[in-house]
PDB file of C-alpha atoms and ligand atoms in Angstrom:
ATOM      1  CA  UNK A   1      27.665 156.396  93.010  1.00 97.00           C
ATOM      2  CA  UNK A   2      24.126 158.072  92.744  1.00 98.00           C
ATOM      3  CA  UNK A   3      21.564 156.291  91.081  1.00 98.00           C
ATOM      4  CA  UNK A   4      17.873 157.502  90.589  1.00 98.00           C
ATOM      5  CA  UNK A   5      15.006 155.142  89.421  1.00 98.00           C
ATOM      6  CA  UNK A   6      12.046 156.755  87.837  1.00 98.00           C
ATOM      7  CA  UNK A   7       9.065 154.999  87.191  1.00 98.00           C
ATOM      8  CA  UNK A   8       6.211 156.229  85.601  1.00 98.00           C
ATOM      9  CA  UNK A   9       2.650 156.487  85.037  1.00 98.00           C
ATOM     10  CA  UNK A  10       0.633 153.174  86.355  1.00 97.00           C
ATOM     11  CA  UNK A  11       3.861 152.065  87.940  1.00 97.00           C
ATOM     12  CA  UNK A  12       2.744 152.992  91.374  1.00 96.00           C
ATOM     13  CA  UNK A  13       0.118 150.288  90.671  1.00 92.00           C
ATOM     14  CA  UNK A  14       2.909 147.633  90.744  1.00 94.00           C
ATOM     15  CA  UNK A  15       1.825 144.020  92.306  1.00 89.00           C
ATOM     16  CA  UNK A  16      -1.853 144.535  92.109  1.00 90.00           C
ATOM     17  CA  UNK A  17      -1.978 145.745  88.442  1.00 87.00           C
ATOM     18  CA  UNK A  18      -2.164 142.728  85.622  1.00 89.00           C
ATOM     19  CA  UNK A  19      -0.130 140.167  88.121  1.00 90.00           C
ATOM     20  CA  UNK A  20       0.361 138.094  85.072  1.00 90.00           C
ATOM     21  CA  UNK A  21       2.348 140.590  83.134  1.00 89.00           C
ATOM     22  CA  UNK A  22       4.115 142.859  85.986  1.00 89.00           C
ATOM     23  CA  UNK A  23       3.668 140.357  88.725  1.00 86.00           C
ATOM     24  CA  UNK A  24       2.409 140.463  92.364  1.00 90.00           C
ATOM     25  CA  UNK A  25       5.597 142.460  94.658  1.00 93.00           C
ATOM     26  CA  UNK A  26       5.119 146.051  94.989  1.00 94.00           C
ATOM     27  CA  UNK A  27       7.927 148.531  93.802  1.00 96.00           C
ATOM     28  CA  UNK A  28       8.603 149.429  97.702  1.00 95.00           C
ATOM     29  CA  UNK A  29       8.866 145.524  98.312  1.00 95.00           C
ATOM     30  CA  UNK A  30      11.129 144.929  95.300  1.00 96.00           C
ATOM     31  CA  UNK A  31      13.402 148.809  96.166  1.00 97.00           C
ATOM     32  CA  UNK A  32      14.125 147.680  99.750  1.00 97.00           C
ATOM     33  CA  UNK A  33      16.056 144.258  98.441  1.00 97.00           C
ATOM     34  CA  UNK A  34      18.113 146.242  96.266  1.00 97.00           C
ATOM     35  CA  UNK A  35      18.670 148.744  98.516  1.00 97.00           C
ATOM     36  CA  UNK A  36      20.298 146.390 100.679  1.00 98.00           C
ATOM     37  CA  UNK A  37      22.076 144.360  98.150  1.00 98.00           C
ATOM     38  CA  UNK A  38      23.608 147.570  96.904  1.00 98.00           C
ATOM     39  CA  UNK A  39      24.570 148.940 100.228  1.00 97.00           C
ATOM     40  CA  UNK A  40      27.297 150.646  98.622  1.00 97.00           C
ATOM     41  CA  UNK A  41      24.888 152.626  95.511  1.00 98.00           C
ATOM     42  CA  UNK A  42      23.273 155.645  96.626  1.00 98.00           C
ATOM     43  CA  UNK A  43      20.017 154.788  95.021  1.00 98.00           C
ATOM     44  CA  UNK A  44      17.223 156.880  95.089  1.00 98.00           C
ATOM     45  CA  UNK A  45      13.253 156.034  93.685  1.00 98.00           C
ATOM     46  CA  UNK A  46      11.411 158.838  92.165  1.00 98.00           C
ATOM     47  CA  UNK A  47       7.494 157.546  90.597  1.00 98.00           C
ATOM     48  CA  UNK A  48       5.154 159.836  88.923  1.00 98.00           C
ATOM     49  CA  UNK A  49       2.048 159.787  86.669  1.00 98.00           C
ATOM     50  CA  UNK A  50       2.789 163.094  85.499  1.00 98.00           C
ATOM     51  CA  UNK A  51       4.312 163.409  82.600  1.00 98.00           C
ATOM     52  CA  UNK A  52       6.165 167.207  83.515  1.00 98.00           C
ATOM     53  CA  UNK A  53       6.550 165.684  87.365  1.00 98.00           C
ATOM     54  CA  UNK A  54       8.961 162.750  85.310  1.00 98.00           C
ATOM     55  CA  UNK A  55      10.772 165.697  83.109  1.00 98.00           C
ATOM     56  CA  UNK A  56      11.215 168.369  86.520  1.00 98.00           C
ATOM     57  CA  UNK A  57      13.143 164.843  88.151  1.00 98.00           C
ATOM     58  CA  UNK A  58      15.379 164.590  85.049  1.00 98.00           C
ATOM     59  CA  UNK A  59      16.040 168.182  84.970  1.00 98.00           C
ATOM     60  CA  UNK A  60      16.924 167.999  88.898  1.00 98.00           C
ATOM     61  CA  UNK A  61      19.137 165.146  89.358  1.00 98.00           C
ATOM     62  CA  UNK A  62      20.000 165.464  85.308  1.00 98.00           C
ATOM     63  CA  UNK A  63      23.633 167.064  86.047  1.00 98.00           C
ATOM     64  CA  UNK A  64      24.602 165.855  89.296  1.00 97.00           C
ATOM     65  CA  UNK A  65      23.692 161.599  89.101  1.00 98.00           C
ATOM     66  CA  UNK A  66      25.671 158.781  87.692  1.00 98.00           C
ATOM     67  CA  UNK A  67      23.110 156.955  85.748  1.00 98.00           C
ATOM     68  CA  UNK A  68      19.249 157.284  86.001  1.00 98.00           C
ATOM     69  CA  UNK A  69      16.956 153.850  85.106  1.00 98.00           C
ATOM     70  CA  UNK A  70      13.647 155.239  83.650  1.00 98.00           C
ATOM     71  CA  UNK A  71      10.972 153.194  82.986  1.00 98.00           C
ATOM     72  CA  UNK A  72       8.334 156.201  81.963  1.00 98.00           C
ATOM     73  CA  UNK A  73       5.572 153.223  81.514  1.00 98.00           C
ATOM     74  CA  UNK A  74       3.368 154.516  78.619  1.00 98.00           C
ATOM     75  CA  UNK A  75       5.186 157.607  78.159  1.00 98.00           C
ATOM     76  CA  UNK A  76       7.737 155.674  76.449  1.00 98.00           C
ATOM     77  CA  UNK A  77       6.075 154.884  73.360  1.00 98.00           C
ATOM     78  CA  UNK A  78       4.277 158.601  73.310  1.00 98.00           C
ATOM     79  CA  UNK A  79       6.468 161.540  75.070  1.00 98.00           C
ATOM     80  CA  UNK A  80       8.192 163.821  72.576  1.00 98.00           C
ATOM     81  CA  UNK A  81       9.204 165.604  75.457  1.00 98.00           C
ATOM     82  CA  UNK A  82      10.547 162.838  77.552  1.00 98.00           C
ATOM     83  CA  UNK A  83      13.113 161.820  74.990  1.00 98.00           C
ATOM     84  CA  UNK A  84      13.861 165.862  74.534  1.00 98.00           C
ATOM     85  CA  UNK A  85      14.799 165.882  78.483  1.00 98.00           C
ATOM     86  CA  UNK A  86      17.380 162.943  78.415  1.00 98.00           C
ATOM     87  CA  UNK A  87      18.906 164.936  75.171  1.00 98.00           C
ATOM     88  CA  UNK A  88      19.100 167.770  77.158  1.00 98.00           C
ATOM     89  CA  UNK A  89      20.497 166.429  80.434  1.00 98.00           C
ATOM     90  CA  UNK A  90      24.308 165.033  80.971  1.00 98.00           C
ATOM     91  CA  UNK A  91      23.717 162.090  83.310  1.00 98.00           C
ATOM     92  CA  UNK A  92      22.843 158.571  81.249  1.00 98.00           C
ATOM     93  CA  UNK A  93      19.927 156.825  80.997  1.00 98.00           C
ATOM     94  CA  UNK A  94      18.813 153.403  80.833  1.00 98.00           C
ATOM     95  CA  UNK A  95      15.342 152.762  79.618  1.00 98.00           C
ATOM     96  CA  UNK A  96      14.047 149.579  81.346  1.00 98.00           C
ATOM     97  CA  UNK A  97      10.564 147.623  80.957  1.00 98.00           C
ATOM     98  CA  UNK A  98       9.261 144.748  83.039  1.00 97.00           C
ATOM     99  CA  UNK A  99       7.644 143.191  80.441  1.00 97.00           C
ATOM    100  CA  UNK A 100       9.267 142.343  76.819  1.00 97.00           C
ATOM    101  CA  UNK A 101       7.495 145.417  74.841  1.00 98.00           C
ATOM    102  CA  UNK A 102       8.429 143.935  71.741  1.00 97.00           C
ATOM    103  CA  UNK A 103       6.265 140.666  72.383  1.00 97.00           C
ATOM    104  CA  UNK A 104       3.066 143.078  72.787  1.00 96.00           C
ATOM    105  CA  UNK A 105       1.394 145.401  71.170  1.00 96.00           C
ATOM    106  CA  UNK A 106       2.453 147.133  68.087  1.00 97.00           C
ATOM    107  CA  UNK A 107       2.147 150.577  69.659  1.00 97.00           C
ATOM    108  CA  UNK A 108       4.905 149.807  72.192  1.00 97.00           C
ATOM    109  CA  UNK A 109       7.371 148.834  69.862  1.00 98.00           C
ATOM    110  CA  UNK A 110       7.765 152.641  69.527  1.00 98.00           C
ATOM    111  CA  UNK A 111       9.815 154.445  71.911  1.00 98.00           C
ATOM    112  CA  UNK A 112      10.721 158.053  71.962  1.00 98.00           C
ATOM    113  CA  UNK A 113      13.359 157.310  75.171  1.00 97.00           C
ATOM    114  CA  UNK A 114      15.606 154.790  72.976  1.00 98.00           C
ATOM    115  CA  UNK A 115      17.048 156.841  70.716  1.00 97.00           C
ATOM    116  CA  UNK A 116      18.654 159.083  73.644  1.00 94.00           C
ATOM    117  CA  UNK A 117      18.974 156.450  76.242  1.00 98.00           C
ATOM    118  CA  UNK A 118      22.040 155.027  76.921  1.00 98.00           C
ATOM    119  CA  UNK A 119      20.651 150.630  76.001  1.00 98.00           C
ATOM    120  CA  UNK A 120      17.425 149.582  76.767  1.00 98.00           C
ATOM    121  CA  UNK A 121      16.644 146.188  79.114  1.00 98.00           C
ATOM    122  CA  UNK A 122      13.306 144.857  78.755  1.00 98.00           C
ATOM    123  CA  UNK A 123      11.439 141.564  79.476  1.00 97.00           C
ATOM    124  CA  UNK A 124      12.946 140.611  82.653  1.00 97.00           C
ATOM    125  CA  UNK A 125      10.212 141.505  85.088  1.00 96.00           C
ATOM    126  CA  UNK A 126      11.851 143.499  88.130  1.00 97.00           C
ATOM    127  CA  UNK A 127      15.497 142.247  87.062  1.00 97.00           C
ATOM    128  CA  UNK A 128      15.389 144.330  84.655  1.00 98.00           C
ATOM    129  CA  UNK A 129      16.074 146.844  86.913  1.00 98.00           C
ATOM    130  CA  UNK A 130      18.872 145.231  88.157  1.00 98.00           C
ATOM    131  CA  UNK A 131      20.565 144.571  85.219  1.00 98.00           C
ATOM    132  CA  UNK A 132      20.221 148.503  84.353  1.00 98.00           C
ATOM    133  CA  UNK A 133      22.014 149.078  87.920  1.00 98.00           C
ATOM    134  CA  UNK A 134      24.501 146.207  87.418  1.00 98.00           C
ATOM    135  CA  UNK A 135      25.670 147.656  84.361  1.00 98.00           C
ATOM    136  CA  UNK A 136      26.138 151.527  85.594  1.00 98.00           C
ATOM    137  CA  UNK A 137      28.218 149.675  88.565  1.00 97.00           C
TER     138      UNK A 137
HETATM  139  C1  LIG B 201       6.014 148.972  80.740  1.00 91.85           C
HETATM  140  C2  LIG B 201       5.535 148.677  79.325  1.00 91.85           C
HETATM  141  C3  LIG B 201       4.671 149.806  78.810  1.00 91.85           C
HETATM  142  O1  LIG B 201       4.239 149.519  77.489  1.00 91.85           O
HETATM  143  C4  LIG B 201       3.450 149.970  79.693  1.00 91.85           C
HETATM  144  O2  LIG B 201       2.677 151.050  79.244  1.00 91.85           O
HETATM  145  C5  LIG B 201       3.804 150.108  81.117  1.00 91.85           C
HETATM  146  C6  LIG B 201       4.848 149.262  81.677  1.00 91.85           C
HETATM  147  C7  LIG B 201       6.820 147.796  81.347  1.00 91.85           C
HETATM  148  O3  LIG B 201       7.523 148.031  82.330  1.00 91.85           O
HETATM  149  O4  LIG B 201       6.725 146.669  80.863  1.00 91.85           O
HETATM  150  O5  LIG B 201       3.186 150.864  81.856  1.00 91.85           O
HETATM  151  O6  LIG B 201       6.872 150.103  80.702  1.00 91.85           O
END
């Protein structure tokens, strides 16, 4: 099974940005431990903060993966043309969020990935991820 993760803008930032809300282990930190408590998942980790960088990834892996977990960070609640590319690919998508969007700010209640994803998982920090993978296994 072939599984991409795509995180995107600010994500890179993971562990030192706003500890209280994303908390303090990088992405790489958190990848490796499910990389080897998946041994068996092809999983690959694609991060971008550009917004046509995260739609050429969909467009590559779009027709070829089993499931893709996309947290596009602010994108979410703002890319018209995110939410196009997951129409337009055949591979599924689960839209993930560390933090619970829906307990913030009104302006992330809004996502343009939702109605085209697949379910959305958010408020579980890093499990969330997990929980995306969990249910494509
Ligand atoms: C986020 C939530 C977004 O609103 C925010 O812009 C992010 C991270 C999350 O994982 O909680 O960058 O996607």
């Amino acid at each position: 099974m072939k599984i991409l993760i795509l995180n995107g803008p600010n994500l890179n930032l993971l562990g030192r940005r706003e500890p209280l809300i994303y908390g303090n282990i990088t992405f790489d930190q958190f990848f490796e431990s499910l990389k080897k408590k998946y041994a068996d998942v092809e999983l690959h980790y694609f991060q971008s903060n550009v917004e046509g960088e995260i739609i050429n990834k969909l467009h590559e892996v779009g027709f070829g993966f089993d499931g893709i977990i996309l947290n596009a960070g602010a994108y979410t609640h703002t890319s018209i043309a995110i939410g196009d590319a997951i129409k337009g690919i055949e591979t599924p998508v689960i839209e993930v969020h560390i933090s619970n969007v829906y307990a913030r700010e009104e302006f992330r209640h809004v996502s343009y990935i939702a109605p085209n994803a697949k379910g959305v998982i958010a408020g579980f920090g890093l499990q969330s991820y997990e929980l995306a993978l969990e249910s494509f296994i």
